[in-house]
């Protein structure tokens, strides 16, 4: 029920918080829940367990079968790995960037320290490991927000943000990751 911008900001949160980020296949391309009949006790979960949508081909590239066990999304704009790899600002490419940032910054690993700087909108928190400190500012609201930080050193990742002096201007549903 979320749009691409909501999903991206949820991933910014998931990929920068302590612990191990979990991704259920298809989430990284924004696959939708399909309202289908439950199979084998799947109850309401069956619609979120449909085959991975790889391409625009038959059964979204998952199978050539004429009778797949579960259907794929038949919407003309159904998200696929193929289409998302080709789109620079897709959810998949956003997740790939965040995954790389998490791998390259020890302060973002599962067991690094966590400190909330500010709750609400924007949410501001810090992750650290030994001498490495990374600050994350996430604006999950649809409204523009501003955050002042005179400790900002090096921007690692920014999405829909502008920096003017010590002011970080955050558009609705935006984020920034930087060293302090």
Steps between C-alpha positions, in 0.01 A plus 500: 500500500802733492634696205860495379602802709365344821684177421829682438481683832408178681814347351710798609384425854542121476848520347638747756356362824682252727449130442486301180275647230248250369357515150230266372548436128311745286498776763812651341308564177171597663300191408138546598279277711266309266146426614497128415349185649710349776686176431612236749430697815660821374201692636537872427872461427461323165464830314841613621670172408454510125793422267785747456433732208815492289391643165204600284482151348252223570431470874733798548795286391462258791365201306385396154219295654145552381379412851739641759435409862443867583444785255720805450378858484322553167495880523667666200733691735577206730848549647767267365871465566566567132312834497640611835862431402448729200353785709760699693255615771324166548444337838743221404784739418426698818527179706821401320658837587398470865629143518838612367512791748418265787775258395760776462431680829582300813289740706192368317563133570261298713691527829609865486385753758170686463393836640175688437570870449143610419173310473208603284537670164772494405633201688871551573726229635865416513681174443860458611784254518826598672593837340252478213170691542220515250187710543176416326214745449175353370192702416221243458231768497359646178583851623831676446715521813828659604777383728795710617829319558837674525674159539431390142828398333464272200174406328489127430150488350226756445152459363282807433706722732686829468774632727543873553769575758402300807136460391380180344178553307305178464218463252210276595616138523873561483820401676867577538791302642822679593807478717539717811 
